[in-house]
């Protein structure tokens, strides 16, 4: 009996000692890009029974461990590709076999689409995200990444350029997978559209990612060069004179250019880029407002210029070094300058009426010259290191430092009408806001037999100070006096520690992941002026669970579902309680005790592909606690106070859909839409907030290929009326037409764009914002932005791009800008 036990134990130990492993990488035959989530199966030749399986990672790699010695063959599958088989081979004891690169060939249907269009599909789907090819959206050529996003069905861009995903304005930007906590509209405005390869929308991210972002994550994938050699892309842009100038004092100027250079040789990968863009927008605003104080109604209709002058300068670089297959080091640098000047020269006609007697008490017409200048200087550096262990586990570490200087003055001058000689009021306020931020992150990924285990830690520190000065001129003199109640100093310090764990696996046709993240945050806000010296503290420990799954009924039909817990943090600007004069009729201030928004996201959807067509439909639900809205109160008879406040909870229940069709070899159609029910329930200033409405948006484009080198594309972006805590924002419409011509095998490309098509026939590129409070105030303003803009673009490329550059961007400062 003892001998039998010994033999059994020794046999077991021998079997364990004879375990083998194998690895490989999966690539697309045409693009030579890695394929993520390809299914890799290991089979026994005698009966084709499966032994084990796994899926490829983001870099296309896969690993199988603890394999018994024996003879096997491999089958690799991926949606839209022909299955690939590796001939039978024998694994020996302790062998670590590398099967090398496995190349998958697109199916006939996909190859037909590629040969017909010469382009990628507009959208394709991964386990946890939708991926949109930027090159398909010709109206974005020469513009910014914001212009690319206008075409994505989940995303809506309003007249002011503000982005929302499924109606939510808060979301996190990743640049090539690197987390960036910033205001998307400001980051994306600085990134040239020509540098964008793909846009990935992750609406329900896993616990692996920072939970920042009410609506999820937008991952921007940038262009890079050939696998080994030099890649150069140069773009130039110029705009024709304005068709409609709205009687603005100065003409709008639009021109710019950008260049991307990538050099890859053996172990080195170097990318540099620079851009300059001058993009002015002519426009005007038409407003009407009144306040009620006691028995007096004060009304102040207005009309005049509202234009923007914007300049962006950027320089960026990354250097990557891979000394061997298991180690990679990269460093990134980004520097930028941005300025945005908003001119609002408005004629006001103020008059007071005694409500009981309906008599006009007095009337005053004056001309308000208001200039708001916003500037930002950014300097960011990063260092990343990746190590792959012998068991194919991977450790990634990343360190980022950012210094940003924000600020800019606002001048507010009221002149007597019509002579414009007598000064009625002259005010000046400015601020200087240096910001320093640090982020350190470590991620560990361990491949198991049929699963993957991931864990990580992140530290973030932000210190943001601000000095605000508010002065008013003593009329009849050149002297300005400081207004102490509106002048202040703000000092925000915030630290965040977080850890996460994520388990991913595949069972038959089901791919799934479950995880959780725990975050510890501490926030201290110190406010100081002549009357106040107070520090507000806020901290929490929060759990953020997540779950994602995809069930593949067939190669062409999938079901997906996901849940994610998120947070939308408050900015320093929204917590500063000292009023800032934005323009003649508005003060703007924050709430020092403003709470972050906490969000629950859940979704379920289906994806269907057939021939060269595809369609997806996703139902989703979002619940937001501590909703932050900008609300108004009456400051005095002609000034409203805009305050950022937690007004309650909000819910969105909606349906999102998209379809891509190729009706003919020369015709391609893509359309996406979003329909949801939006409700807000809460209180503000001891009054209930209860609003409900149906909101929808449409993004569509159709492309006609006139010849192998000529094409035209028409796009449409539309947002319906939207409810807010105190009113509504009107619909927004923007149609565009683009013509494209290529030469020299695609190396030279010229485009002509007709943006915001109007011709006086459509209500294009304008939006009315209305708020009210019964018995206190009413305000409505129609913002009219420039229409019928004509842009010309020319680009030249040396070598085809095959990969993705990893430029860094602002982590902290852009959100405050």
XYZ file of C-alpha atoms in Angstrom, residues 130-764:
635
model
C -16.882 50.570 -30.240
C -14.043 51.637 -32.552
C -14.531 54.342 -35.186
C -12.060 54.940 -38.003
C -11.295 58.664 -38.153
C -10.370 58.656 -41.846
C -13.994 57.882 -42.750
C -15.161 61.301 -41.534
C -13.935 63.681 -44.224
C -15.612 66.762 -42.730
C -13.043 66.579 -39.893
C -10.020 66.870 -42.205
C -7.753 69.742 -41.173
C -9.749 70.309 -38.003
C -9.382 68.892 -34.510
C -10.251 65.629 -32.799
C -13.519 67.294 -31.726
C -14.539 67.410 -35.395
C -13.915 63.656 -35.661
C -16.157 62.969 -32.657
C -19.076 64.925 -34.159
C -19.709 61.894 -36.364
C -19.862 59.239 -33.615
C -23.461 58.224 -32.717
C -22.880 58.227 -28.945
C -21.383 61.735 -29.053
C -23.174 65.057 -29.509
C -21.468 68.448 -29.936
C -23.527 71.586 -29.327
C -23.158 75.111 -30.713
C -20.557 76.054 -28.096
C -18.441 72.997 -28.916
C -19.342 71.170 -25.694
C -19.288 67.378 -26.051
C -21.652 64.908 -24.444
C -21.778 61.112 -24.546
C -25.360 59.817 -24.326
C -26.310 63.241 -22.971
C -23.635 63.339 -20.239
C -20.899 65.967 -20.363
C -18.366 64.228 -18.116
C -16.083 61.561 -19.540
C -12.437 60.590 -19.389
C -9.997 60.964 -22.259
C -7.356 58.318 -22.866
C -4.597 58.903 -25.377
C -3.423 55.546 -26.703
C -4.722 53.931 -23.545
C -3.026 56.351 -21.150
C -5.452 57.954 -18.642
C -6.020 61.701 -18.876
C -8.340 63.547 -16.504
C -9.245 66.574 -18.553
C -12.071 68.499 -20.172
C -12.537 66.642 -23.477
C -13.613 69.670 -25.492
C -10.362 71.440 -24.601
C -8.014 68.500 -25.102
C -9.583 67.453 -28.361
C -9.548 70.998 -29.728
C -5.730 70.938 -29.525
C -5.221 67.547 -31.164
C -5.190 67.726 -34.986
C -7.773 65.485 -36.641
C -5.090 64.404 -39.121
C -3.162 62.799 -36.245
C -6.105 60.623 -35.174
C -6.253 57.021 -36.421
C -9.182 55.607 -34.409
C -11.637 56.734 -31.751
C -12.711 54.123 -29.188
C -15.885 54.669 -27.145
C -15.984 52.696 -23.868
C -19.367 53.458 -22.294
C -19.084 50.988 -19.375
C -15.347 50.669 -18.525
C -13.941 47.916 -16.328
C -12.407 48.440 -12.881
C -8.972 48.530 -14.524
C -9.557 52.100 -15.606
C -9.731 55.220 -13.457
C -13.443 55.648 -12.571
C -13.364 59.334 -13.507
C -15.930 60.233 -16.160
C -19.708 60.248 -15.921
C -20.248 58.854 -19.423
C -17.279 56.491 -19.633
C -14.099 56.740 -21.697
C -13.039 58.059 -25.086
C -9.715 56.559 -26.186
C -7.935 58.458 -28.965
C -5.536 56.340 -31.033
C -3.003 58.438 -32.941
C -1.159 57.705 -36.171
C 2.364 56.347 -36.455
C 4.760 55.241 -39.113
C 5.829 52.067 -40.830
C 7.014 49.010 -38.969
C 10.628 49.898 -39.708
C 11.594 53.149 -41.374
C 10.449 56.742 -41.732
C 6.891 58.063 -41.819
C 6.034 61.736 -42.354
C 2.643 63.422 -42.557
C 2.355 67.151 -43.310
C -0.953 69.034 -43.433
C -1.852 72.612 -44.272
C -5.185 74.380 -43.933
C -6.657 77.727 -44.941
C -10.125 79.214 -44.819
C -11.780 81.480 -47.358
C -13.194 84.858 -46.220
C -16.443 84.634 -44.274
C -19.644 84.408 -46.287
C -21.544 85.881 -43.323
C -19.614 88.223 -40.988
C -22.552 89.345 -38.760
C -21.164 92.908 -38.841
C -18.345 91.877 -36.509
C -15.670 94.491 -35.906
C -12.853 92.260 -37.226
C -12.864 89.565 -39.936
C -12.428 85.925 -38.891
C -9.103 84.287 -39.786
C -8.649 80.547 -40.207
C -5.393 78.813 -41.108
C -2.895 76.368 -39.681
C -0.849 73.261 -40.170
C 0.596 70.228 -38.449
C 3.364 67.712 -38.982
C 3.953 64.216 -37.584
C 7.282 62.413 -38.030
C 7.893 58.858 -36.898
C 11.113 56.887 -37.213
C 11.390 53.245 -36.228
C 14.592 51.257 -36.460
C 15.248 48.005 -34.630
C 14.898 48.829 -30.907
C 14.080 52.533 -31.294
C 10.744 54.205 -31.961
C 10.800 58.023 -32.132
C 7.827 60.263 -32.843
C 7.675 64.052 -32.937
C 4.847 66.373 -33.858
C 3.982 70.043 -33.944
C 0.917 72.037 -34.881
C -0.430 75.555 -35.101
C -4.046 76.502 -35.621
C -5.752 79.868 -35.849
C -9.502 79.344 -35.946
C -11.776 82.339 -35.458
C -15.558 82.140 -35.443
C -17.752 85.096 -36.307
C -21.156 85.348 -34.661
C -23.731 87.267 -32.713
C -26.194 86.819 -29.868
C -29.784 87.881 -29.414
C -31.056 87.978 -25.850
C -33.990 88.938 -23.700
C -34.203 88.817 -19.917
C -36.103 90.234 -16.987
C -35.930 90.159 -13.207
C -38.679 90.782 -10.651
C -37.798 92.380 -7.325
C -40.782 93.294 -5.165
C -43.123 95.273 -7.454
C -40.483 96.202 -10.040
C -39.905 94.298 -13.273
C -36.611 95.154 -14.984
C -36.276 94.034 -18.574
C -33.032 94.168 -20.581
C -33.218 92.877 -24.160
C -29.870 92.821 -25.969
C -28.305 92.262 -29.371
C -24.770 92.390 -30.745
C -21.514 90.668 -31.637
C -20.333 87.479 -29.979
C -17.222 86.118 -31.699
C -14.212 83.972 -30.848
C -10.518 84.206 -31.727
C -8.623 81.021 -30.922
C -4.961 80.058 -31.291
C -3.296 76.738 -30.470
C 0.416 75.885 -30.516
C 1.612 72.385 -29.641
C 4.868 70.427 -29.683
C 5.013 66.785 -28.686
C 7.485 63.931 -28.747
C 7.869 60.331 -27.599
C 10.918 58.101 -27.534
C 10.569 54.367 -27.112
C 13.388 51.888 -26.578
C 12.984 48.113 -26.581
C 16.324 46.522 -25.656
C 14.822 43.020 -25.817
C 11.490 41.249 -26.160
C 10.733 41.554 -22.446
C 11.498 45.203 -21.693
C 10.234 48.493 -23.107
C 11.002 52.023 -21.932
C 9.316 55.151 -23.273
C 9.406 58.846 -22.445
C 6.945 61.522 -23.553
C 6.984 65.296 -23.718
C 4.219 67.760 -24.485
C 4.218 71.559 -24.518
C 1.408 73.794 -25.639
C 0.030 77.298 -25.579
C -3.615 78.097 -26.013
C -5.580 81.314 -26.038
C -9.273 81.878 -26.598
C -10.659 85.410 -26.767
C -14.414 85.885 -26.585
C -15.724 89.283 -27.708
C -19.248 90.250 -26.672
C -20.063 93.813 -27.747
C -23.761 94.136 -26.953
C -26.353 96.904 -27.078
C -28.699 96.797 -24.067
C -32.062 98.541 -23.743
C -32.960 98.468 -20.040
C -36.233 99.671 -18.630
C -38.102 99.282 -15.337
C -41.829 98.822 -14.968
C -43.961 99.112 -11.834
C -46.026 95.927 -12.107
C -48.967 97.211 -10.085
C -49.352 100.379 -12.166
C -47.752 99.122 -15.429
C -45.870 102.389 -15.736
C -42.314 102.683 -17.000
C -40.188 104.013 -14.145
C -37.004 104.684 -16.129
C -35.134 103.567 -19.243
C -31.437 103.305 -20.095
C -29.777 102.264 -23.363
C -26.072 101.501 -23.188
C -23.355 99.708 -25.137
C -21.398 96.986 -23.352
C -17.880 96.129 -24.546
C -16.898 92.817 -22.982
C -13.718 90.883 -23.716
C -12.884 87.620 -21.978
C -9.382 86.238 -22.611
C -8.528 82.742 -21.483
C -4.913 81.529 -21.681
C -3.177 78.293 -20.831
C 0.466 77.193 -20.945
C 1.048 73.453 -20.591
C 4.229 71.475 -19.901
C 3.988 67.718 -19.348
C 6.495 64.900 -19.103
C 6.014 61.150 -18.695
C 8.108 58.012 -18.219
C 6.786 54.470 -18.793
C 8.343 51.047 -18.312
C 6.977 47.610 -19.252
C 8.491 44.261 -18.259
C 7.326 40.811 -19.348
C 8.255 37.937 -17.023
C 9.176 34.386 -18.003
C 5.635 33.201 -17.189
C 4.326 35.886 -19.577
C 3.052 38.033 -16.718
C 3.431 41.720 -17.480
C 4.186 44.740 -15.274
C 3.526 48.284 -16.532
C 4.574 51.382 -14.602
C 3.879 54.979 -15.559
C 4.888 58.327 -14.048
C 3.516 61.670 -15.264
C 4.214 65.242 -14.106
C 2.367 68.336 -15.296
C 2.800 72.045 -14.749
C 0.159 74.373 -16.144
C -0.367 78.110 -15.891
C -3.956 79.207 -16.435
C -5.503 82.648 -16.346
C -6.564 85.670 -18.304
C -8.397 88.951 -17.856
C -11.994 89.993 -18.448
C -12.834 93.622 -19.194
C -16.350 94.977 -18.879
C -16.992 98.523 -20.155
C -20.441 100.172 -20.325
C -20.731 103.258 -22.539
C -23.634 105.676 -22.956
C -25.558 105.199 -26.215
C -25.435 106.503 -28.910
C -22.418 108.765 -28.450
C -20.174 106.125 -26.809
C -18.255 108.970 -25.146
C -19.440 108.766 -21.541
C -18.287 105.838 -19.425
C -20.993 104.446 -17.155
C -18.965 101.591 -15.696
C -15.456 100.173 -16.231
C -14.490 96.925 -14.502
C -11.497 94.622 -14.807
C -10.901 91.200 -13.302
C -8.069 88.759 -13.851
C -6.595 85.621 -12.334
C -3.420 83.553 -12.240
C -3.831 79.853 -11.608
C -0.684 77.696 -11.520
C -1.408 73.965 -11.340
C 0.857 71.039 -10.562
C -0.180 67.422 -10.921
C 1.508 64.041 -10.467
C 0.215 60.598 -11.430
C 1.917 57.262 -10.755
C 0.414 53.995 -11.901
C 1.446 50.336 -11.752
C -0.468 47.526 -13.487
C 0.210 43.781 -13.264
C -1.279 41.206 -15.631
C -0.989 37.473 -14.967
C -2.151 34.962 -17.611
C -3.681 31.827 -16.084
C -4.591 28.556 -17.775
C -7.943 29.729 -19.100
C -8.134 33.232 -17.694
C -6.272 36.452 -16.946
C -5.867 38.140 -13.580
C -5.033 41.861 -13.426
C -4.273 44.122 -10.473
C -2.952 47.635 -10.077
C -2.382 50.760 -8.024
C -2.710 54.449 -8.897
C -1.689 57.611 -7.043
C -2.759 61.086 -8.100
C -1.878 64.405 -6.520
C -3.180 67.797 -7.592
C -2.289 71.216 -6.206
C -4.106 74.134 -7.804
C -3.815 77.693 -6.523
C -5.517 80.781 -7.847
C -5.341 84.505 -7.216
C -8.341 86.554 -8.373
C -8.325 90.337 -8.646
C -11.425 92.444 -9.273
C -11.014 96.180 -9.893
C -13.335 99.035 -10.842
C -12.309 102.364 -12.315
C -13.094 105.551 -10.435
C -15.130 107.419 -13.038
C -13.542 110.625 -14.258
C -10.041 109.331 -13.443
C -7.585 106.722 -14.700
C -7.465 105.085 -11.260
C -8.776 101.577 -10.529
C -9.812 100.467 -7.043
C -9.693 96.897 -5.773
C -13.085 95.419 -4.833
C -12.136 93.241 -1.827
C -15.335 91.156 -1.646
C -14.713 89.889 -5.200
C -10.919 89.443 -4.881
C -9.601 86.252 -3.353
C -7.119 83.394 -3.193
C -8.050 79.753 -3.692
C -5.842 76.760 -2.842
C -7.007 73.237 -3.723
C -5.089 70.100 -2.721
C -6.394 66.655 -3.686
C -4.875 63.213 -3.246
C -6.266 59.928 -4.537
C -5.051 56.387 -3.840
C -6.735 53.478 -5.616
C -6.247 49.741 -6.107
C -8.095 47.356 -8.413
C -8.463 43.728 -9.350
C -9.900 42.286 -12.573
C -10.582 38.679 -13.575
C -11.161 37.848 -17.268
C -11.939 34.501 -18.837
C -13.732 32.676 -21.608
C -16.213 29.821 -21.282
C -17.259 28.313 -24.571
C -18.716 31.260 -26.548
C -18.840 33.608 -23.543
C -16.038 36.112 -22.889
C -16.388 37.944 -19.573
C -14.596 40.040 -16.954
C -15.500 41.047 -13.393
C -13.609 43.449 -11.193
C -13.629 46.062 -8.477
C -11.701 49.199 -7.647
C -11.347 50.840 -4.224
C -10.531 54.535 -4.090
C -9.498 56.737 -1.163
C -9.767 60.477 -1.807
C -8.879 63.486 0.359
C -9.692 67.054 -0.707
C -8.863 70.338 1.018
C -10.035 73.701 -0.354
C -8.744 76.873 1.313
C -10.505 80.175 0.550
C -9.044 83.513 1.550
C -10.005 87.151 1.012
C -10.397 90.292 3.115
C -13.357 88.781 4.985
C -12.881 85.014 4.850
C -10.170 82.482 5.718
C -11.763 79.053 5.661
C -10.695 75.524 4.703
C -13.245 72.982 3.475
C -12.372 69.288 3.844
C -13.967 66.382 2.021
C -12.878 62.749 1.837
C -14.319 59.325 1.067
C -13.583 55.632 0.530
C -15.524 54.303 -2.449
C -15.987 50.930 -4.149
C -16.330 50.839 -7.946
C -17.391 47.374 -9.222
C -17.579 46.427 -12.915
C -18.704 43.565 -15.139
C -18.439 43.028 -18.915
C -19.499 40.107 -21.079
C -19.887 39.198 -24.741
C -21.665 36.078 -25.979
C -20.894 35.100 -29.561
C -23.836 33.246 -31.116
C -21.920 33.051 -34.401
C -19.059 34.774 -36.213
C -21.502 37.470 -37.328
C -23.843 37.875 -34.348
C -22.926 38.859 -30.779
C -24.633 39.969 -27.577
C -22.908 42.220 -25.052
C -23.742 43.498 -21.572
C -21.890 45.609 -19.019
C -22.099 47.421 -15.689
C -19.756 50.120 -14.349
C -19.616 52.452 -11.342
C -18.149 55.892 -12.109
C -17.393 59.298 -10.537
C -17.308 62.849 -11.912
C -15.019 65.014 -9.784
C -15.464 68.735 -9.319
C -13.043 71.314 -10.706
C -11.545 74.216 -8.766
C -13.519 76.669 -10.900
C -16.834 75.082 -9.898
C -15.903 75.254 -6.203
C -14.739 78.886 -6.088
C -17.561 80.784 -4.320
C -16.235 84.281 -5.080
C -18.168 85.837 -8.009
C -16.434 86.484 -11.328
C -17.876 89.003 -13.794
C -18.337 87.022 -17.011
C -20.200 89.778 -18.858
C -22.597 92.658 -18.254
C -25.581 90.645 -17.062
C -23.848 87.729 -15.351
C -21.769 86.842 -12.306
C -20.426 83.291 -12.141
C -19.461 81.425 -8.976
C -19.088 77.967 -7.501
C -19.899 76.080 -4.330
C -17.004 75.200 -1.958
C -18.958 72.203 -0.646
C -19.821 70.848 -4.084
C -19.987 67.048 -4.029
C -18.714 64.790 -6.816
C -21.261 62.997 -8.957
C -21.492 59.214 -8.530
C -22.801 57.259 -11.493
C -24.154 53.775 -12.181
C -24.005 52.661 -15.833
C -25.642 49.524 -17.240
C -26.135 48.463 -20.867
C -27.079 45.496 -23.047
C -26.874 45.296 -26.829
C -26.496 43.209 -29.959
C -24.120 43.437 -32.949
C -24.927 41.929 -36.344
C -22.622 41.765 -39.367
C -23.556 40.473 -42.823
C -21.769 40.752 -46.152
C -20.256 44.259 -46.138
C -22.887 45.693 -43.760
C -23.242 45.919 -39.981
C -25.738 47.118 -37.389
C -25.679 47.490 -33.612
C -28.378 48.338 -31.049
C -27.669 49.083 -27.364
C -30.124 49.789 -24.550
C -28.664 51.622 -21.553
C -29.509 53.062 -18.140
C -27.600 55.707 -16.199
C -28.228 56.983 -12.657
C -26.393 60.071 -11.379
C -26.249 61.014 -7.691
C -25.391 64.626 -6.686
C -26.027 65.974 -10.207
C -24.123 69.232 -10.814
C -25.993 71.861 -12.855
C -25.410 75.553 -13.498
C -28.400 77.410 -12.032
C -29.355 81.073 -11.748
C -30.431 83.381 -8.949
C -31.100 87.139 -8.982
C -28.077 89.186 -7.853
C -29.626 92.580 -8.573
C -32.092 94.060 -11.043
C -29.797 93.626 -14.093
C -27.389 90.857 -13.023
C -28.031 87.141 -12.663
C -25.770 84.974 -10.528
C -24.812 81.675 -12.187
C -24.000 79.071 -9.558
C -22.705 75.496 -9.883
C -24.728 73.398 -7.457
C -25.747 69.830 -6.614
C -29.415 69.909 -7.660
C -30.416 66.285 -7.028
C -30.328 63.036 -9.020
C -30.682 62.381 -12.749
C -31.606 59.310 -14.745
C -31.223 58.447 -18.422
C -32.948 55.476 -20.059
C -32.175 55.169 -23.735
C -31.503 53.284 -26.949
C -28.504 53.785 -29.193
C -28.175 52.333 -32.690
C -25.883 52.500 -35.687
C -25.841 51.001 -39.181
C -23.207 50.832 -41.920
C -24.357 49.945 -45.434
C -22.612 49.597 -48.791
C -25.519 49.649 -51.289
C -23.142 49.833 -54.254
C -19.421 49.767 -54.982
C -19.434 53.561 -55.232
C -21.802 54.348 -52.343
C -21.301 54.013 -48.588
C -23.782 55.042 -45.884
C -23.277 55.296 -42.125
C -25.895 56.527 -39.656
C -26.139 56.486 -35.888
C -28.706 57.763 -33.448
C -29.450 58.042 -29.749
C -32.875 58.360 -28.074
C -33.273 58.640 -24.306
C -35.607 59.776 -21.537
C -33.875 62.254 -19.213
C -35.220 63.149 -15.755
C -33.916 65.387 -12.954
C -35.366 65.209 -9.436
C -34.085 67.292 -6.547
C -34.040 70.725 -4.966
C -32.193 74.015 -5.321
C -32.493 76.971 -2.984
C -35.285 75.168 -1.080
C -37.375 74.738 -4.222
C -38.113 71.504 -6.060
C -36.384 70.609 -9.333
C -38.444 68.185 -11.453
C -37.857 68.056 -15.205
C -38.503 65.340 -17.787
C -38.059 65.141 -21.531
C -37.272 62.878 -24.486
C -33.967 63.782 -26.169
C -32.546 62.464 -29.418
C -29.497 63.012 -31.595
C -28.470 61.878 -35.099
C -25.038 61.637 -36.707
C -24.957 60.426 -40.305
C -22.722 60.529 -43.355
C -22.889 59.205 -46.889
C -19.928 58.884 -49.247
C -20.015 58.722 -53.040
C -16.888 57.470 -54.822
C -16.843 59.243 -58.190
C -13.581 57.607 -59.272
C -10.624 55.843 -57.631
C -9.227 59.266 -56.662
C -12.368 61.416 -56.282
C -15.033 61.224 -53.568
C -17.624 63.456 -51.915
C -19.170 63.072 -48.475
C -22.199 64.698 -46.847
C -22.600 64.641 -43.058
C -25.359 65.648 -40.690
C -25.124 66.324 -36.933
C -28.355 67.017 -35.043
C -29.326 67.369 -31.363
C -32.915 67.893 -30.216
C -34.170 70.161 -27.409
C -32.702 69.244 -24.005
C -34.081 69.913 -20.539
C -31.969 71.430 -17.743
C -32.624 72.056 -14.042
C -34.149 75.498 -14.738
C -35.130 75.454 -18.407
C -34.014 74.005 -21.729
C -31.441 74.191 -24.500
C -32.826 74.246 -28.035
C -32.026 71.908 -30.921
C -28.750 72.206 -32.841
C -28.147 71.417 -36.531
C -24.930 71.201 -38.553
C -24.791 69.788 -42.135
C -21.437 69.615 -43.972
C -20.176 68.723 -47.470
C -16.634 67.600 -48.356
C -14.908 66.864 -51.667
C -11.689 64.830 -51.649
C -9.039 64.247 -54.335
C -5.865 62.123 -54.103
C -2.708 61.935 -56.244
C 0.455 59.825 -56.366
C -1.175 56.717 -54.988
C -2.718 58.528 -52.055
C 0.428 60.324 -50.914
C -1.091 63.725 -51.710
C -4.629 64.510 -50.598
C -6.650 67.683 -51.081
C -10.043 68.384 -49.543
C -12.506 71.238 -49.846
C -15.024 71.565 -47.012
C -18.308 73.438 -46.814
C -19.012 73.497 -43.097
C -22.286 74.452 -41.383
C -24.220 74.627 -44.648
C -26.990 77.200 -44.413
C -27.460 79.547 -47.443
C -30.023 81.422 -45.369
C -32.412 78.482 -45.628
C -31.656 76.473 -42.475
C -31.330 77.279 -38.746
C -27.762 75.966 -38.838
